Coordinates of C-alpha atoms in Angstrom, one line a residue:
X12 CA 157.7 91.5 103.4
X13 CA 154.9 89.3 104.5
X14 CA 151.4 89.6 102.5
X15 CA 149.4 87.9 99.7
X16 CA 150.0 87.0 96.4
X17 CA 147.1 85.8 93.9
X18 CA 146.1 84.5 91.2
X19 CA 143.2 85.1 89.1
X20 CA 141.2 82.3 87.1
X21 CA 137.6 83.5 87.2
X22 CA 135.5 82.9 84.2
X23 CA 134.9 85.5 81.4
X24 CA 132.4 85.6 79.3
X25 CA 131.4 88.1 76.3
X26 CA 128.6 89.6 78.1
X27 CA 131.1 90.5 80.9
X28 CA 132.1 93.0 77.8
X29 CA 128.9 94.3 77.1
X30 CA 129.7 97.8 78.9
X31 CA 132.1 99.3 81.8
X32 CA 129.5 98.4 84.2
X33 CA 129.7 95.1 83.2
X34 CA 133.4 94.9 83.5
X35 CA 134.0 96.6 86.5
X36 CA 131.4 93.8 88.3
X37 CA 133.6 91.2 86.6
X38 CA 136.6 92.1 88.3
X39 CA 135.1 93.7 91.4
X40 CA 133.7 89.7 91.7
X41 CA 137.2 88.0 91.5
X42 CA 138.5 91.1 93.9
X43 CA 136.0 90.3 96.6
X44 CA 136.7 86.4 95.9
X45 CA 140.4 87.8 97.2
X46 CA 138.8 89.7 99.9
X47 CA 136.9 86.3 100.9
X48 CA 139.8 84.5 100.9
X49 CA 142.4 86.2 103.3
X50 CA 141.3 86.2 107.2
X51 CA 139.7 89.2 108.5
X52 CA 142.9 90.0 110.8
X53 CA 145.3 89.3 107.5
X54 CA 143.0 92.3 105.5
X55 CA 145.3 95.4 105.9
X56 CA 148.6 93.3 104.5
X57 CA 150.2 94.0 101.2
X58 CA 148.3 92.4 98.4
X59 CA 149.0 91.6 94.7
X60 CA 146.9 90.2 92.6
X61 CA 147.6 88.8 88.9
X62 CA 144.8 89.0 85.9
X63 CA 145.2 86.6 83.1
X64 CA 146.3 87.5 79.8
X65 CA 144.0 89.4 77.3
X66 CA 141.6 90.1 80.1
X67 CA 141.6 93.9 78.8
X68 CA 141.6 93.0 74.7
X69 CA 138.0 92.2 74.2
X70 CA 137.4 96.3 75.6
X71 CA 136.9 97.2 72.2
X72 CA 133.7 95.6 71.8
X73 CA 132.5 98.1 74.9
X74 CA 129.1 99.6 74.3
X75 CA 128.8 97.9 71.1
X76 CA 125.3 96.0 71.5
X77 CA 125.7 93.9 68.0
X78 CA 128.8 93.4 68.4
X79 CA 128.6 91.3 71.7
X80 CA 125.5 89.8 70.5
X81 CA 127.8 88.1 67.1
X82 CA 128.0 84.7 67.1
X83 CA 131.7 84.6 66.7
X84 CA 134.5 86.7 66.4
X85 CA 134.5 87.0 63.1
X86 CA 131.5 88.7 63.1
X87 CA 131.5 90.9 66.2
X88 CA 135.0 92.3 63.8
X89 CA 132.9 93.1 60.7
X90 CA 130.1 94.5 63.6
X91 CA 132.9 97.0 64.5
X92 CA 134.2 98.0 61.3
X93 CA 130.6 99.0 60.0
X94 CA 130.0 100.5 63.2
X95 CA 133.2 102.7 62.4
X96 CA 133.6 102.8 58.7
X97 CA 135.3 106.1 58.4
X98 CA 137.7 105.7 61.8
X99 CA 138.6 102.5 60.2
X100 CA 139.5 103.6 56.8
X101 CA 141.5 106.4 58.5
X102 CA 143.7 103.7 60.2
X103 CA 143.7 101.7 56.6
X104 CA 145.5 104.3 55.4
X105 CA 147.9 105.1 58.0
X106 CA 148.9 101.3 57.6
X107 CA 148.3 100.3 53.9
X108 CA 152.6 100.5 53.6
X109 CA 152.9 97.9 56.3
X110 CA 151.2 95.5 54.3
X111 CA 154.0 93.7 53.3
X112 CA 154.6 93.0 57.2
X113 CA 152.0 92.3 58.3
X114 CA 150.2 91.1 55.3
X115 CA 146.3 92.4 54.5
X116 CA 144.8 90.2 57.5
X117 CA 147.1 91.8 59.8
X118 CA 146.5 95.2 58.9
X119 CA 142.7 94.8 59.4
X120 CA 143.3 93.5 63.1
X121 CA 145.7 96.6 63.4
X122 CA 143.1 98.6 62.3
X123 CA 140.2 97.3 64.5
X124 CA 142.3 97.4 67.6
X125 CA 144.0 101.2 66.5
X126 CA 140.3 102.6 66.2
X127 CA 139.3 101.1 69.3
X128 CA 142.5 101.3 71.2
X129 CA 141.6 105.2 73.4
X130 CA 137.9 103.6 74.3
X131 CA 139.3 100.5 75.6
X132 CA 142.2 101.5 77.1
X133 CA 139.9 104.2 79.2
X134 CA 137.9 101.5 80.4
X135 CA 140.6 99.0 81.8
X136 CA 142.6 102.1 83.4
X137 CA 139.7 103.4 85.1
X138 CA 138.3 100.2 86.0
X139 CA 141.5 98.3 87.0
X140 CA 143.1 102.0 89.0
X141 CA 139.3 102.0 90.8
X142 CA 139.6 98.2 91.8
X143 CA 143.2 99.1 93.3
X144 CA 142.7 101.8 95.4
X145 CA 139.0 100.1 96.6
X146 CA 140.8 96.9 97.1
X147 CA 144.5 98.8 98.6
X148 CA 145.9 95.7 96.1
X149 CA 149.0 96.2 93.6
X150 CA 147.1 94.9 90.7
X151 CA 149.0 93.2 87.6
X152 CA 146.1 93.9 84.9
X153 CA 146.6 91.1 82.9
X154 CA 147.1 92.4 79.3
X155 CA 145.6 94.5 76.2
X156 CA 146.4 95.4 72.8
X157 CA 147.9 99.3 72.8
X158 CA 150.1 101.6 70.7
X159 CA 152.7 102.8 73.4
X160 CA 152.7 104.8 75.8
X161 CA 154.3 108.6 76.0
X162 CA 155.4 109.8 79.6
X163 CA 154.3 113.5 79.4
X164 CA 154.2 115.6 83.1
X165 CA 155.3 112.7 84.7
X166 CA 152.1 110.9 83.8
X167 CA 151.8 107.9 81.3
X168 CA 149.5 109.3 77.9
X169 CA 148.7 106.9 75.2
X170 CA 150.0 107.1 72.0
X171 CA 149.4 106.6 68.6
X172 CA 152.4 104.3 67.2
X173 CA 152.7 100.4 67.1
X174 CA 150.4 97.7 68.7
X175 CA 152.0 96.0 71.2
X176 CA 150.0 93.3 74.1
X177 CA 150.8 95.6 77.1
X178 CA 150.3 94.5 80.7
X179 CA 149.7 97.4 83.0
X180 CA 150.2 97.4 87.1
X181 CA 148.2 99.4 89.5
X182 CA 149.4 100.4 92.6
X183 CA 146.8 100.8 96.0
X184 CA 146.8 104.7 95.1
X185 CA 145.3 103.5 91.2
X186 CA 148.4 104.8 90.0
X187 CA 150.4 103.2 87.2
X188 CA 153.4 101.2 88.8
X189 CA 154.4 100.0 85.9
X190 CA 153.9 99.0 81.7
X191 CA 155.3 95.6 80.6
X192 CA 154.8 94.6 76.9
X193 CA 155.0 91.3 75.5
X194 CA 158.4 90.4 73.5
X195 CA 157.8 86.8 72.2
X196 CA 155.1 86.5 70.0
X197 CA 152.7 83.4 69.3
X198 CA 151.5 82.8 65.5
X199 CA 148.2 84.4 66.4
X200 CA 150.2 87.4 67.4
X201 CA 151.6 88.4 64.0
X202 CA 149.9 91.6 63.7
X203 CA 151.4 92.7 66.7
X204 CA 154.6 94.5 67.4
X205 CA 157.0 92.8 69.7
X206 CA 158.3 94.5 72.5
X207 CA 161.7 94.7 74.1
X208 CA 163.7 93.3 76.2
X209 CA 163.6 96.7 78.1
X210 CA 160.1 96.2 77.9
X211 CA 160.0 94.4 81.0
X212 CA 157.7 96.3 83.6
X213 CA 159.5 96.5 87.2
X214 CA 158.4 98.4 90.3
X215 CA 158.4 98.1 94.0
X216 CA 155.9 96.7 96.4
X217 CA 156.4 96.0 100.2
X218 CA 156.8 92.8 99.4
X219 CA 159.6 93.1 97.1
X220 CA 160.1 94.0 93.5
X221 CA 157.7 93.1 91.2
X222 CA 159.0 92.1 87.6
X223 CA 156.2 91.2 85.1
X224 CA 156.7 89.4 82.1
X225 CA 154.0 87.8 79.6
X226 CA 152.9 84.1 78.6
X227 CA 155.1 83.2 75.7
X228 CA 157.7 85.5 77.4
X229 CA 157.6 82.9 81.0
X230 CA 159.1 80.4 78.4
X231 CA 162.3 82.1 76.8
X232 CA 165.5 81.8 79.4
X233 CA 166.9 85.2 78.5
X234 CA 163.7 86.8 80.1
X235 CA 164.5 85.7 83.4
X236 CA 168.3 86.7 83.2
X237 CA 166.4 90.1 82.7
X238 CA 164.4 89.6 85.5
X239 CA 167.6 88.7 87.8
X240 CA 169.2 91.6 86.6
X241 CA 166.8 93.8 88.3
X242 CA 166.7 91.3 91.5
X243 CA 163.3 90.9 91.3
X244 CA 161.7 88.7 94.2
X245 CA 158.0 88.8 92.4
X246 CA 157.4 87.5 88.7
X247 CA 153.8 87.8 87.5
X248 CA 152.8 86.2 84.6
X249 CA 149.6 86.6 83.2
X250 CA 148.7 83.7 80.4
X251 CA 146.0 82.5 78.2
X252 CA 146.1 79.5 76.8
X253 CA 142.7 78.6 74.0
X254 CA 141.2 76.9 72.6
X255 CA 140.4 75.2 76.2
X256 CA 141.4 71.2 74.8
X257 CA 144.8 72.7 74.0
X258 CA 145.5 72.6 78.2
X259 CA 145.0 68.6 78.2
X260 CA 146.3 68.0 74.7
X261 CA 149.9 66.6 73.5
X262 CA 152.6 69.3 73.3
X263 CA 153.5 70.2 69.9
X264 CA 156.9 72.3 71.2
X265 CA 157.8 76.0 71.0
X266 CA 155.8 77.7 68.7
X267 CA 158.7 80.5 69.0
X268 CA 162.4 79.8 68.9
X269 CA 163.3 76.9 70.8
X270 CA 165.9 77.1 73.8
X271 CA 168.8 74.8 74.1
X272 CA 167.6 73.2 76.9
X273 CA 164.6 71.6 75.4
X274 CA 164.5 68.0 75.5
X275 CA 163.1 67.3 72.4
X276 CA 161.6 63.5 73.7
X277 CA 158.9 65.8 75.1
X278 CA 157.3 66.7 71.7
X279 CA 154.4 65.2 70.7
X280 CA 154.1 63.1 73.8
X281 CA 153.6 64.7 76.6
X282 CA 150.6 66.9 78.0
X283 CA 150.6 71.0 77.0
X284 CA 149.3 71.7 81.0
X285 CA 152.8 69.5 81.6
X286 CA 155.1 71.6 80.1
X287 CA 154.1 74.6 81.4
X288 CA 155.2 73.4 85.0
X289 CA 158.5 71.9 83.3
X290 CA 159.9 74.8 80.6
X291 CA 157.4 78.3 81.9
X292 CA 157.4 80.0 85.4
X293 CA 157.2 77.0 87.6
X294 CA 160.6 75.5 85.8
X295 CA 162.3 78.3 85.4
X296 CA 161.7 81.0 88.0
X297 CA 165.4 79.6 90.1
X298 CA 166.5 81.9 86.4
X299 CA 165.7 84.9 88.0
X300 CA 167.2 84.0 91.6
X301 CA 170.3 87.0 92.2
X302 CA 173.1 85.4 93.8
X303 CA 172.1 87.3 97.3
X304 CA 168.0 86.2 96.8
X305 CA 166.9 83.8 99.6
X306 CA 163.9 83.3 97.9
X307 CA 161.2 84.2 95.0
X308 CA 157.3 84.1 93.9
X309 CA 156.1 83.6 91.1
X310 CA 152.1 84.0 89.8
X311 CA 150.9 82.6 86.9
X312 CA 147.3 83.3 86.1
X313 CA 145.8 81.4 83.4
X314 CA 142.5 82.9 82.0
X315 CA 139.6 81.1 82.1
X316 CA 135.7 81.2 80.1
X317 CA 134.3 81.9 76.7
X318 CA 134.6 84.8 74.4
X319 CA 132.3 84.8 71.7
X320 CA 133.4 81.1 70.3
X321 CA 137.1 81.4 71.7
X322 CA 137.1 79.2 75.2
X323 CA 140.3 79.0 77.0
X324 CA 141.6 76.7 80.2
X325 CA 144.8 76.6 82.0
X326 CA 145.4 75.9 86.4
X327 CA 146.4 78.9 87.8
X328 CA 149.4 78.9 90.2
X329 CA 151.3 80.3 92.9
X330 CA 155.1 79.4 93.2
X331 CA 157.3 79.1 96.3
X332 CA 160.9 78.9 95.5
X333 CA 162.8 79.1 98.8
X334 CA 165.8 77.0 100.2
X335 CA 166.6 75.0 97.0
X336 CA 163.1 73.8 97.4
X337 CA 159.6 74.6 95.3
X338 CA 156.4 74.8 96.4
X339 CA 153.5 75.2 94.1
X340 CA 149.9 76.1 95.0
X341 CA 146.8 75.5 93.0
X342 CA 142.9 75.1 93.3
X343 CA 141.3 74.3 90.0
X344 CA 137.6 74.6 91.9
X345 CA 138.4 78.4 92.9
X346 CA 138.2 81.7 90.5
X347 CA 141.7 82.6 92.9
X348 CA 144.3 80.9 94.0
X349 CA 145.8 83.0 97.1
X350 CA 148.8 82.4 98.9
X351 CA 150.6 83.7 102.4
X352 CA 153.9 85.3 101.9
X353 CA 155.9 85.3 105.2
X354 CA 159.2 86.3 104.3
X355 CA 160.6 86.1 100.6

């Protein structure tokens, strides 16, 4: 069970979106910062490597020159939708009942993501299965926005019903290991669908099982009670915090429902990059410990850059939970932090 585990905090920037090309380079850059990282002897042993959150979202800007060139969101949005005037009507229409759900906002981002979903989601499959097998690394693609999935011949086919924020692992063949999606939403998320609890992607790696669950989700107590139940002895977590001053800034609490165990002295005083080692992964991984488990790892890979005005921060992590003790790693000065696993 001995390899490497890593986490991912290289920059993004919109221009990194402007084709597949540009993509693939993106994360070929932080796969060979990997590569550059682990000793030339240590190269053949099991790797896996974490993406941050909504590394895959921004897809659907993808060979859309006036799009990426938009000064903000916003406008890179409206770009798309008169891009695509008649794919997005077609998905008004297929939503214009949900409206009371997700209220007219809502359906809008529904629609701009539903249009977009088959072109973006062929990009980050083909990129991030390509980056697996080049790299022989089990890779935990972050996350993107996708209707689910339908398992036809044995082989995963998207499909056209709900929008959920889906994190997809790679194994070193560029096969799909497994599909995790996202089950507690943020605010900003309310045009999402939430997943379940069965949503929680598992699968096997030589160095253990591999459970993945995502940002908000590294939070929630019941999440790792799921995560024990399949005795997993890997959690990935790929987050996103933005905009970037939120990392540094006082903790306003839970923006979804708060656990019992929250002290409640910590609102509005402490730090928000605080918290996340006190109530996320690093405080709560010993959750997921199985009564026989000697040990666990957890990733936690915090995305890092610019998108069109929307920065984002966050200190990537590795934890070492072994013998009642905890060990975290960090570098804030590198785009990975990688870590030696010796025995779990």
């Amino acid at each position: 069970k001995r390899g490497y585990v890593v986490a991912v905090q290289q920059h993004f920037l919109t221009k990194d979106y402007r084709s597949p090309h540009d993509f693939q380079n993106a994360i070929n850059r932080a796969m060979l910062s990997v590569a550059s990282s682990i000793p030339l002897d240590h190269r053949q042993f099991p790797k896996i490597v974490v993406f941050p959150e909504v590394v895959g979202t921004w897809l659907i800007a993808c060979d859309e020159s006036k799009v990426i060139e938009a000064k903000d969101s916003t406008s890179a949005m409206l770009s798309l939708i008169f891009s695509h005037p008649f794919a997005f009507l077609r998905q008004i229409m297929q939503h214009v009942l949900f409206i009371p759900h997700y209220g007219l906002m809502g359906i809008v981002k529904r629609s701009i993501f539903g249009m977009r979903s088959l072109h973006a989601w062929t990009i980050y499959r083909d990129t991030f299965s390509k980056m697996a097998q080049q790299h022989q690394s089990y890779i935990v693609a972050g996350s993107i926005f996708l209707p689910s999935f339908n398992l036809k011949n044995e082989e995963f086919q998207l499909g056209s019903t709900g929008l959920y924020n889906t994190s997809v692992t790679f194994d070193p063949m560029g096969q799909i290991a497994s599909i995790s999606r996202k089950v507690n939403l943020i605010p900003d998320e309310n045009f999402l669908d939430a997943g379940e609890m069965s949503d929680v992607g598992i699968c096997q790696t030589p160095m253990g099982t591999l459970g993945t669950i995502i940002c908000a989700d590294s939070w929630m107590p019941e999440m790792y009670q799921k995560l024990k139940e399949h005795q997993v002895e890997i959690v990935a977590v790929p987050s996103f915090v933005s905009p970037a001053s939120t990392w540094n800034s006082t903790w306003n609490g839970y923006v979804t429902p708060q656990p019992d165990d929250v002290d409640i002295r910590d609102i509005g005083i402490s730090p928000e990059s605080l918290m996340w080692k006190k109530y996320a992964l690093a405080g709560r991984i010993s959750m997921a410990m199985s009564p026989n488990c000697l040990g666990i790892v957890g990733i936690n890979s915090f995305g890092r850059g610019k998108i069109w005005e929307m920065d984002s921060a966050g200190n990537s992590c590795v934890i070492i939970r072994k013998n009642g003790e905890t060990k975290i790693f960090q570098d804030e000065n590198s785009d990975v932090v990688v870590a030696l696993i010796n025995e779990i």
